[in-house]
Amino acid sequence: MDNFIPNMYKKDILDIDYERLKNLGIKCLIFDLDNTIALIDEETIPTKVEELFKKIKKDFQLVIISNNTKKRISVFCEPFDTPFVSFAMKPLTFGFSKIKRKYGLEKEQMCMIGDQLMTDVLGGNIFGIYTILVDPLGKKDLKITSVNRFFENKIITKLAKMNILERGKYYG
């Protein structure tokens, strides 16, 4: 169960204390795309997220990682020159390894931020990096994500009974 427990849990990416992450030695923020930075049917980056990214790019290397296609991800990343990894196959750790190598990072300098326990948190924790869970931006999910949400809800119910993680009780 430990691999499903994020280091931090916040309502959304705008609620994260990025100064705290900087003080922890984090140098690279790895963001999931769908339902983390944008709704699954949006085709441009939301203005609030674009403003946030411009601000935090001064202190962090930003990378978008997604199990989605290059075509889907590139429309969000190219306008503000942000690198990305598509078809990442999270929770497998290939994408995280690629980012670590490309930027010459130590695992302690990396942070995964996403809305799913089954892919983002699990993958980041297996790889051994700092993980932040955020609530999904919307209720609509891709079909495969719906399957993940079913299992995620069971895990969160179990973790809530253990007073470890409960939806809406943010920490970190």
Backbone as ProteinMPNN parsed JSONL, in Angstrom:
{"seq_chain_A": "MDNFIPNMYKKDILDIDYERLKNLGIKCLIFDLDNTIALIDEETIPTKVEELFKKIKKDFQLVIISNNTKKRISVFCEPFDTPFVSFAMKPLTFGFSKIKRKYGLEKEQMCMIGDQLMTDVLGGNIFGIYTILVDPLGKKDLKITSVNRFFENKIITKLAKMNILERGKYYG", "coords_chain_A": {"N_chain_A": [[0.817, -1.215, 0.0], [2.086, 1.198, 0.488], [3.189, 2.274, -1.85], [1.11, 3.641, -2.977], [0.746, 5.953, -1.636], [0.933, 9.355, -1.688], [3.488, 11.902, -1.331], [2.492, 14.379, -0.923], [-0.737, 15.907, -0.947], [-2.968, 17.754, -2.745], [-5.548, 20.145, -3.667], [-5.434, 21.138, -6.339], [-3.054, 21.908, -8.993], [-2.508, 24.568, -8.633], [-2.583, 25.013, -5.95], [-0.291, 24.063, -4.83], [2.672, 24.432, -2.916], [5.218, 25.727, -4.285], [7.584, 26.92, -3.592], [8.278, 25.561, -1.291], [8.822, 23.042, -2.406], [11.069, 23.708, -3.898], [12.791, 24.339, -1.78], [13.082, 21.786, -0.775], [14.842, 20.723, -2.484], [13.999, 19.994, -4.972], [14.255, 19.998, -8.457], [13.114, 19.444, -10.853], [9.932, 19.402, -12.168], [7.451, 17.206, -12.916], [4.684, 16.97, -14.747], [1.522, 15.438, -15.076], [-0.796, 15.297, -17.819], [-3.723, 15.068, -18.691], [-6.596, 15.902, -16.939], [-5.054, 16.85, -14.914], [-3.458, 19.141, -15.613], [-5.11, 20.059, -17.576], [-8.489, 19.682, -18.781], [-9.785, 16.634, -20.224], [-10.901, 17.078, -22.711], [-10.05, 19.523, -23.527], [-8.167, 21.669, -25.687], [-6.194, 23.489, -25.525], [-3.813, 24.977, -23.32], [-4.984, 25.903, -20.137], [-5.389, 29.332, -19.135], [-4.672, 30.061, -16.454], [-2.955, 27.983, -15.778], [-0.952, 28.276, -17.687], [0.088, 30.754, -16.87], [1.021, 30.017, -14.317], [3.001, 28.126, -15.059], [4.815, 29.758, -16.48], [5.752, 31.296, -14.383], [6.902, 29.397, -12.543], [8.814, 28.18, -14.098], [11.134, 29.54, -13.871], [12.458, 28.54, -11.691], [12.394, 25.769, -11.905], [12.884, 22.829, -13.923], [10.502, 21.994, -16.232], [8.441, 19.301, -17.2], [6.14, 17.58, -19.199], [4.353, 14.639, -18.786], [2.752, 11.844, -20.12], [0.402, 9.213, -20.697], [-0.827, 9.462, -23.014], [-1.081, 10.39, -26.547], [1.545, 11.717, -28.716], [0.587, 13.7, -30.406], [-1.62, 14.697, -28.964], [-0.377, 15.758, -26.654], [1.595, 17.552, -27.565], [0.334, 19.931, -28.468], [-0.11, 21.326, -26.165], [2.395, 21.769, -25.123], [4.265, 22.811, -27.006], [3.619, 25.612, -27.545], [4.696, 26.967, -25.303], [7.24, 26.038, -25.146], [7.882, 23.571, -23.707], [9.248, 20.532, -22.715], [8.221, 17.09, -23.344], [7.006, 13.778, -22.552], [5.53, 11.293, -24.287], [3.187, 8.521, -24.551], [3.968, 7.245, -22.142], [3.449, 5.075, -20.525], [2.861, 4.91, -17.797], [2.062, 3.159, -14.841], [4.681, 2.247, -15.306], [8.206, 2.831, -15.343], [9.761, 3.911, -17.384], [9.5, 6.439, -18.665], [10.137, 8.234, -16.591], [12.785, 7.522, -16.125], [13.916, 8.282, -18.548], [13.611, 11.084, -18.429], [15.205, 11.635, -16.175], [17.764, 10.877, -17.077], [18.065, 12.55, -19.364], [18.161, 15.145, -18.275], [20.135, 14.98, -16.41], [19.608, 14.396, -13.68], [19.194, 13.675, -10.16], [17.23, 11.297, -8.404], [16.112, 12.43, -6.134], [15.742, 15.006, -6.867], [13.541, 15.188, -8.395], [10.024, 15.463, -9.092], [6.822, 14.128, -9.29], [3.665, 15.078, -10.443], [0.295, 14.541, -10.36], [-3.085, 13.356, -11.147], [-3.88, 10.765, -10.653], [-3.803, 7.858, -8.67], [-3.161, 5.278, -9.558], [-1.472, 5.501, -11.739], [0.158, 7.954, -11.866], [1.011, 8.531, -9.114], [1.688, 5.931, -8.207], [3.579, 5.151, -10.201], [5.544, 7.193, -9.886], [6.297, 6.752, -7.195], [7.25, 4.097, -7.296], [9.461, 4.529, -8.905], [10.869, 6.103, -7.203], [10.708, 8.851, -6.631], [9.639, 12.127, -5.48], [6.196, 12.55, -4.868], [3.101, 14.033, -5.818], [-0.283, 14.147, -5.352], [-3.156, 15.344, -6.963], [-6.551, 16.486, -7.037], [-8.73, 15.288, -9.62], [-9.361, 17.415, -12.421], [-11.761, 17.291, -13.785], [-14.789, 15.311, -14.173], [-15.037, 13.653, -16.316], [-13.349, 11.032, -17.95], [-10.814, 9.24, -19.79], [-11.46, 6.037, -21.317], [-9.801, 3.888, -20.345], [-8.851, 5.085, -18.068], [-11.103, 5.175, -16.501], [-11.329, 2.555, -15.617], [-9.022, 2.444, -14.038], [-9.79, 4.335, -12.108], [-11.791, 2.985, -10.744], [-10.359, 1.007, -9.294], [-8.668, 2.735, -7.936], [-10.475, 4.122, -6.259], [-11.19, 2.079, -4.493], [-8.726, 1.637, -3.233], [-8.276, 4.157, -2.059], [-10.43, 4.223, -0.285], [-9.664, 2.198, 1.457], [-7.23, 3.284, 2.421], [-8.263, 5.555, 3.661], [-9.699, 4.451, 5.775], [-7.567, 3.703, 7.272], [-6.684, 6.094, 8.132], [-4.875, 7.507, 6.496], [-5.005, 8.583, 3.843], [-7.441, 10.577, 2.464], [-10.011, 11.576, 0.316], [-10.281, 15.006, -0.305], [-9.16, 15.79, 2.11], [-6.59, 17.544, 2.437], [-3.0, 17.603, 2.427], [0.469, 18.345, 3.237]], "CA_chain_A": [[0.0, 0.0, 0.0], [2.942, 2.385, 0.573], [3.408, 2.854, -3.175], [-0.057, 4.441, -3.361], [0.651, 7.114, -0.738], [1.736, 10.481, -2.175], [4.15, 12.741, -0.328], [1.659, 15.565, -0.73], [-2.041, 15.825, -1.609], [-3.518, 19.104, -2.869], [-6.76, 20.253, -4.488], [-5.008, 21.227, -7.738], [-1.66, 22.332, -9.118], [-2.386, 25.963, -8.196], [-2.498, 25.013, -4.483], [1.0, 23.508, -4.402], [3.678, 25.378, -2.451], [6.401, 25.449, -5.102], [8.763, 27.371, -2.829], [8.598, 24.428, -0.423], [9.473, 22.024, -3.244], [12.414, 24.231, -4.185], [13.578, 24.169, -0.55], [13.34, 20.35, -0.604], [15.87, 20.343, -3.457], [13.378, 19.578, -6.232], [14.674, 20.815, -9.592], [12.329, 19.078, -12.023], [8.527, 19.105, -11.92], [6.902, 16.384, -13.986], [3.236, 17.085, -14.654], [0.61, 14.69, -15.918], [-1.587, 16.228, -18.625], [-5.185, 14.986, -18.638], [-7.254, 16.088, -15.644], [-4.117, 17.454, -13.967], [-3.264, 20.531, -16.051], [-6.21, 20.422, -18.468], [-9.554, 18.7, -18.951], [-9.422, 15.729, -21.319], [-11.394, 17.537, -24.01], [-9.479, 20.835, -23.838], [-7.119, 21.586, -26.701], [-5.161, 24.478, -25.22], [-3.506, 25.05, -21.891], [-5.751, 26.967, -19.464], [-4.62, 30.553, -18.853], [-4.097, 29.997, -15.102], [-1.847, 27.027, -15.804], [0.114, 28.907, -18.459], [0.693, 31.764, -15.992], [1.779, 29.281, -13.303], [4.193, 27.538, -15.675], [5.764, 30.844, -16.754], [6.319, 31.705, -13.093], [7.742, 28.367, -11.901], [9.897, 27.797, -15.018], [12.346, 30.238, -13.44], [13.106, 27.746, -10.653], [12.299, 24.332, -12.148], [12.724, 22.243, -15.248], [9.153, 21.44, -16.343], [8.247, 18.268, -18.213], [4.812, 16.977, -19.204], [4.427, 13.205, -19.056], [1.393, 11.345, -20.301], [0.214, 7.961, -21.418], [-1.535, 9.84, -24.228], [-0.301, 10.481, -27.779], [2.38, 12.892, -28.98], [-0.287, 14.718, -31.002], [-2.417, 15.286, -27.874], [0.466, 16.479, -25.701], [2.395, 18.611, -28.192], [-0.4, 21.196, -28.575], [0.006, 22.011, -24.873], [3.79, 22.013, -24.772], [5.002, 23.593, -27.995], [3.471, 27.068, -27.43], [5.572, 27.567, -24.288], [8.53, 25.353, -25.211], [8.037, 22.643, -22.597], [9.453, 19.163, -23.195], [7.216, 16.129, -22.908], [7.157, 12.356, -22.837], [4.233, 10.706, -24.626], [3.131, 7.058, -24.418], [4.88, 6.972, -21.025], [3.071, 3.786, -19.948], [2.828, 4.937, -16.33], [3.063, 3.347, -13.796], [6.042, 1.825, -15.629], [9.099, 3.952, -15.024], [10.601, 4.29, -18.522], [9.434, 7.887, -18.878], [10.885, 8.9, -15.517], [14.208, 7.253, -16.395], [14.291, 9.114, -19.691], [13.732, 12.461, -17.931], [16.366, 11.656, -15.271], [18.977, 10.844, -17.916], [18.137, 13.719, -20.25], [18.484, 16.37, -17.543], [21.211, 14.717, -15.452], [19.023, 14.591, -12.352], [19.112, 12.632, -9.14], [15.816, 11.048, -8.113], [15.691, 13.36, -5.073], [15.499, 16.309, -7.486], [12.392, 15.033, -9.288], [8.707, 15.416, -8.465], [5.711, 13.786, -10.181], [2.412, 15.695, -10.029], [-0.778, 14.018, -11.186], [-4.402, 13.154, -10.542], [-4.218, 9.346, -10.507], [-2.981, 6.983, -7.827], [-2.772, 4.062, -10.27], [-0.441, 5.768, -12.747], [1.076, 9.023, -11.493], [1.593, 8.31, -7.786], [2.325, 4.61, -8.19], [4.781, 5.204, -11.033], [6.552, 8.038, -9.231], [6.783, 6.091, -5.983], [8.067, 2.945, -7.691], [10.733, 5.075, -9.39], [11.577, 6.655, -6.043], [10.732, 10.308, -6.623], [8.608, 12.812, -4.701], [4.921, 12.494, -5.587], [2.006, 14.887, -5.38], [-1.594, 13.827, -5.901], [-4.14, 16.421, -7.0], [-7.869, 16.023, -7.456], [-8.958, 15.448, -11.06], [-10.034, 18.663, -12.782], [-13.118, 17.016, -14.252], [-15.316, 13.961, -13.923], [-14.894, 12.874, -17.547], [-12.053, 10.376, -18.088], [-10.645, 8.296, -20.888], [-12.013, 4.735, -20.924], [-8.859, 3.135, -19.51], [-8.774, 5.781, -16.785], [-12.286, 4.773, -15.724], [-10.947, 1.29, -14.958], [-8.082, 2.833, -12.975], [-10.533, 5.037, -11.041], [-12.496, 1.961, -9.966], [-9.395, 0.457, -8.337], [-8.208, 3.855, -7.126], [-11.476, 4.371, -5.224], [-11.052, 1.006, -3.495], [-7.487, 1.895, -2.478], [-8.482, 5.353, -1.235], [-11.328, 3.815, 0.799], [-8.835, 1.443, 2.415], [-6.305, 4.228, 3.044], [-9.062, 6.437, 4.53], [-9.976, 3.684, 7.001], [-6.308, 3.665, 8.024], [-6.361, 7.502, 8.407], [-3.666, 7.868, 5.754], [-5.356, 9.428, 2.713], [-8.88, 10.663, 2.257], [-10.349, 12.624, -0.648], [-10.697, 16.277, 0.27], [-8.345, 16.134, 3.288], [-5.308, 17.835, 1.812], [-1.835, 17.703, 3.306], [1.756, 18.613, 2.605]], "C_chain_A": [[0.856, 1.273, 0.0], [3.146, 3.063, -0.781], [2.241, 3.691, -3.676], [-0.192, 5.711, -2.521], [1.543, 8.242, -1.265], [2.394, 11.229, -1.013], [3.294, 13.95, 0.039], [0.344, 15.334, -1.47], [-2.657, 17.216, -1.571], [-4.743, 19.099, -3.781], [-6.408, 20.294, -5.978], [-3.595, 21.781, -7.792], [-1.441, 23.783, -8.685], [-2.233, 26.06, -6.682], [-1.163, 24.496, -3.949], [1.946, 24.632, -3.996], [4.991, 25.055, -3.171], [7.686, 25.909, -4.431], [9.222, 26.256, -1.888], [9.312, 23.325, -1.205], [10.902, 22.44, -3.581], [13.326, 24.033, -2.974], [13.895, 22.71, -0.247], [14.409, 19.848, -1.588], [15.307, 19.837, -4.773], [13.815, 20.549, -7.328], [13.843, 20.567, -10.841], [10.91, 18.699, -11.608], [7.967, 18.39, -13.141], [5.387, 16.37, -13.808], [2.552, 16.096, -15.594], [-0.213, 15.714, -16.695], [-3.084, 16.166, -18.314], [-5.728, 14.948, -17.217], [-6.307, 16.538, -14.531], [-3.865, 18.908, -14.348], [-4.376, 21.0, -16.987], [-7.259, 19.312, -18.486], [-9.254, 17.847, -20.183], [-9.93, 16.175, -22.687], [-10.925, 18.957, -24.355], [-8.344, 20.656, -24.84], [-6.051, 22.656, -26.543], [-4.962, 24.514, -23.711], [-4.337, 26.172, -21.265], [-4.847, 28.139, -19.077], [-3.951, 30.514, -17.49], [-2.882, 29.078, -15.059], [-0.665, 27.613, -16.576], [0.843, 29.955, -17.616], [1.541, 31.104, -14.91], [3.08, 28.748, -13.885], [5.243, 28.604, -15.987], [6.482, 31.254, -15.477], [7.305, 30.659, -12.552], [8.873, 27.869, -12.799], [11.219, 28.462, -14.631], [13.147, 29.39, -12.457], [13.17, 26.25, -10.942], [12.359, 23.998, -13.632], [11.318, 21.64, -15.264], [9.121, 20.416, -17.467], [6.812, 17.764, -18.073], [4.991, 15.504, -19.562], [3.001, 12.672, -19.131], [1.415, 9.989, -20.99], [-0.486, 8.22, -22.752], [-0.554, 10.007, -25.396], [0.525, 11.77, -27.868], [1.524, 14.035, -29.53], [-1.089, 15.441, -29.922], [-1.555, 16.197, -26.998], [1.147, 17.69, -26.336], [1.654, 19.945, -28.283], [-0.35, 22.003, -27.273], [1.432, 22.49, -24.62], [4.531, 22.933, -25.735], [4.833, 25.102, -27.843], [4.357, 27.705, -26.349], [6.827, 26.726, -24.071], [8.811, 24.462, -23.999], [8.202, 21.228, -23.148], [8.386, 18.216, -22.651], [7.64, 14.706, -23.25], [5.748, 11.827, -23.096], [4.328, 9.188, -24.527], [4.04, 6.581, -23.274], [4.632, 5.617, -20.362], [3.18, 3.761, -18.424], [1.81, 3.907, -15.844], [4.45, 2.773, -14.102], [6.947, 3.043, -15.586], [9.995, 4.407, -16.178], [10.652, 5.794, -18.73], [10.219, 8.656, -17.833], [12.388, 8.716, -15.717], [14.727, 8.136, -17.516], [14.516, 10.568, -19.248], [14.978, 12.595, -17.05], [17.671, 11.721, -16.065], [19.144, 12.126, -18.72], [18.604, 14.975, -19.519], [19.55, 16.162, -16.465], [20.779, 14.9, -14.008], [19.27, 13.407, -11.429], [17.622, 12.458, -8.856], [15.272, 12.03, -7.079], [15.349, 14.738, -5.624], [14.246, 16.322, -8.357], [11.09, 14.924, -8.509], [7.645, 15.139, -9.527], [4.423, 14.354, -9.607], [1.305, 15.192, -10.946], [-2.037, 13.716, -10.404], [-4.761, 11.687, -10.307], [-3.241, 8.602, -9.603], [-2.372, 5.854, -8.647], [-1.676, 4.277, -11.315], [0.6, 6.754, -12.227], [1.787, 8.762, -10.162], [2.33, 6.974, -7.735], [3.618, 4.618, -9.002], [5.896, 6.012, -10.397], [7.141, 7.378, -8.002], [7.639, 4.867, -6.303], [9.446, 3.428, -8.151], [11.55, 5.703, -8.262], [11.695, 8.161, -6.034], [9.58, 10.849, -5.777], [7.322, 12.811, -5.51], [3.875, 13.404, -4.951], [0.742, 14.462, -6.12], [-2.449, 15.082, -5.869], [-5.478, 15.815, -7.399], [-7.999, 16.184, -8.969], [-9.722, 16.738, -11.341], [-11.479, 18.445, -13.196], [-13.53, 15.591, -13.953], [-15.142, 13.055, -15.14], [-13.464, 12.334, -17.655], [-12.002, 9.581, -19.385], [-11.124, 6.931, -20.404], [-11.078, 3.955, -20.006], [-8.74, 3.767, -18.128], [-9.956, 5.417, -15.901], [-12.031, 3.472, -14.978], [-10.0, 1.587, -13.793], [-8.809, 3.493, -11.81], [-11.288, 4.049, -10.146], [-11.559, 1.404, -8.886], [-8.859, 1.535, -7.398], [-9.173, 4.134, -5.981], [-11.422, 3.318, -4.123], [-9.824, 1.239, -2.613], [-7.664, 3.092, -1.554], [-9.415, 5.035, -0.068], [-10.54, 3.082, 1.886], [-7.87, 2.375, 3.157], [-7.033, 5.184, 3.99], [-9.382, 5.735, 5.84], [-8.752, 3.606, 7.891], [-5.851, 5.073, 8.425], [-5.079, 7.964, 7.726], [-3.971, 8.866, 4.646], [-6.86, 9.391, 2.515], [-9.157, 11.817, 1.309], [-10.854, 13.877, 0.081], [-9.961, 16.686, 1.538], [-6.897, 16.303, 2.81], [-4.198, 17.932, 2.847], [-0.584, 17.993, 2.504], [1.93, 20.057, 2.436]], "O_chain_A": [[0.391, 2.322, -0.446], [3.264, 4.286, -0.853], [2.362, 4.378, -4.691], [-1.154, 6.461, -2.688], [2.766, 8.106, -1.287], [1.922, 11.192, 0.123], [3.361, 14.469, 1.153], [0.311, 14.651, -2.493], [-2.846, 17.79, -0.499], [-4.947, 18.171, -4.564], [-7.003, 19.577, -6.782], [-3.004, 22.089, -6.756], [-0.311, 24.18, -8.4], [-1.793, 27.093, -6.178], [-0.938, 24.495, -2.738], [2.01, 25.665, -4.661], [5.77, 24.217, -2.718], [8.755, 25.349, -4.676], [10.422, 26.039, -1.713], [10.286, 22.746, -0.725], [11.823, 21.624, -3.552], [14.477, 23.618, -3.11], [14.862, 22.419, 0.455], [14.824, 18.69, -1.526], [16.047, 19.309, -5.603], [13.753, 21.766, -7.153], [13.857, 21.369, -11.775], [10.709, 17.791, -10.801], [8.008, 18.91, -14.256], [4.874, 15.821, -12.833], [2.948, 15.937, -16.748], [-0.32, 16.868, -16.279], [-3.643, 17.101, -17.742], [-5.37, 14.088, -16.412], [-6.691, 16.603, -13.363], [-4.031, 19.807, -13.524], [-4.566, 22.202, -17.172], [-6.948, 18.147, -18.237], [-8.546, 18.292, -21.086], [-9.442, 15.699, -23.712], [-11.354, 19.526, -25.359], [-7.653, 19.637, -24.846], [-5.11, 22.723, -27.334], [-5.841, 24.127, -22.94], [-4.387, 27.277, -21.806], [-3.681, 27.947, -18.734], [-2.785, 30.891, -17.366], [-1.898, 29.37, -14.379], [0.486, 27.462, -16.167], [2.071, 30.034, -17.645], [2.644, 31.564, -14.612], [4.141, 28.897, -13.28], [6.435, 28.375, -15.781], [7.682, 31.527, -15.493], [8.417, 31.003, -12.15], [9.794, 27.207, -12.32], [12.292, 27.999, -15.019], [14.371, 29.503, -12.391], [13.927, 25.533, -10.289], [11.938, 24.784, -14.48], [10.985, 20.847, -14.384], [9.689, 20.626, -18.539], [6.328, 17.549, -16.961], [5.689, 15.166, -20.517], [2.153, 13.011, -18.305], [2.324, 9.67, -21.757], [-0.708, 7.291, -23.528], [0.649, 9.792, -25.245], [0.243, 12.763, -27.197], [1.715, 15.194, -29.162], [-1.222, 16.664, -29.963], [-1.981, 17.297, -26.645], [1.259, 18.739, -25.703], [2.285, 20.997, -28.184], [-0.527, 23.221, -27.286], [1.638, 23.513, -23.968], [5.343, 23.752, -25.305], [5.814, 25.829, -27.996], [4.729, 28.872, -26.474], [7.4, 26.698, -22.982], [9.85, 24.587, -23.35], [7.39, 20.777, -23.955], [7.738, 18.496, -21.643], [8.496, 14.467, -24.101], [4.88, 11.904, -22.227], [5.424, 8.635, -24.43], [4.792, 5.62, -23.435], [5.523, 5.077, -19.706], [3.539, 2.745, -17.83], [0.74, 3.816, -16.446], [5.321, 2.809, -13.233], [6.486, 4.168, -15.777], [10.901, 5.212, -15.965], [11.724, 6.36, -18.945], [10.898, 9.63, -18.159], [13.168, 9.644, -15.503], [15.834, 8.669, -17.443], [15.493, 11.2, -19.648], [15.721, 13.569, -17.172], [18.56, 12.516, -15.761], [20.224, 12.714, -18.754], [19.355, 15.777, -20.074], [19.833, 17.077, -15.691], [21.503, 15.491, -13.206], [19.522, 12.288, -11.876], [16.842, 13.389, -9.053], [14.105, 12.417, -7.14], [14.736, 15.55, -4.931], [13.924, 17.333, -8.98], [11.052, 14.367, -7.411], [7.579, 15.832, -10.542], [4.114, 14.145, -8.434], [1.36, 15.387, -12.16], [-2.067, 13.803, -9.177], [-5.849, 11.399, -9.808], [-2.023, 8.704, -9.752], [-1.206, 5.507, -8.46], [-1.022, 3.319, -11.727], [1.786, 6.43, -12.156], [3.017, 8.772, -10.096], [3.467, 6.904, -7.269], [4.647, 4.137, -8.527], [7.049, 5.581, -10.367], [8.352, 7.434, -7.784], [8.651, 4.632, -5.643], [10.467, 2.818, -7.829], [12.772, 5.819, -8.359], [12.659, 8.707, -5.498], [8.665, 10.112, -5.409], [7.354, 13.048, -6.718], [3.779, 13.525, -3.73], [0.706, 14.422, -7.349], [-2.469, 15.802, -4.871], [-5.527, 14.756, -8.025], [-7.437, 17.119, -9.54], [-10.623, 17.109, -10.589], [-12.327, 19.312, -12.985], [-12.717, 14.769, -13.532], [-15.105, 11.832, -15.007], [-12.496, 13.072, -17.477], [-13.033, 9.293, -19.992], [-11.186, 6.695, -19.198], [-11.52, 3.416, -18.991], [-8.552, 3.066, -17.134], [-9.821, 5.357, -14.679], [-12.469, 3.307, -13.84], [-10.16, 1.046, -12.698], [-8.481, 3.24, -10.65], [-11.405, 4.259, -8.939], [-11.924, 1.34, -7.712], [-8.627, 1.283, -6.215], [-8.741, 4.359, -4.85], [-11.591, 3.639, -2.947], [-9.88, 1.059, -1.397], [-7.251, 3.05, -0.396], [-9.204, 5.537, 1.036], [-10.73, 3.321, 3.078], [-7.712, 2.27, 4.373], [-6.476, 5.581, 5.014], [-9.341, 6.355, 6.903], [-8.865, 3.462, 9.108], [-4.769, 5.238, 8.987], [-4.294, 8.718, 8.303], [-3.284, 9.879, 4.515], [-7.469, 8.326, 2.412], [-8.608, 12.907, 1.471], [-11.723, 13.811, 0.95], [-10.119, 17.816, 2.0], [-6.108, 15.359, 2.782], [-4.434, 18.298, 3.999], [-0.568, 17.903, 1.277], [2.956, 20.499, 1.919]]}, "name": "protein", "num_of_chains": 1, "seq": "MDNFIPNMYKKDILDIDYERLKNLGIKCLIFDLDNTIALIDEETIPTKVEELFKKIKKDFQLVIISNNTKKRISVFCEPFDTPFVSFAMKPLTFGFSKIKRKYGLEKEQMCMIGDQLMTDVLGGNIFGIYTILVDPLGKKDLKITSVNRFFENKIITKLAKMNILERGKYYG"}
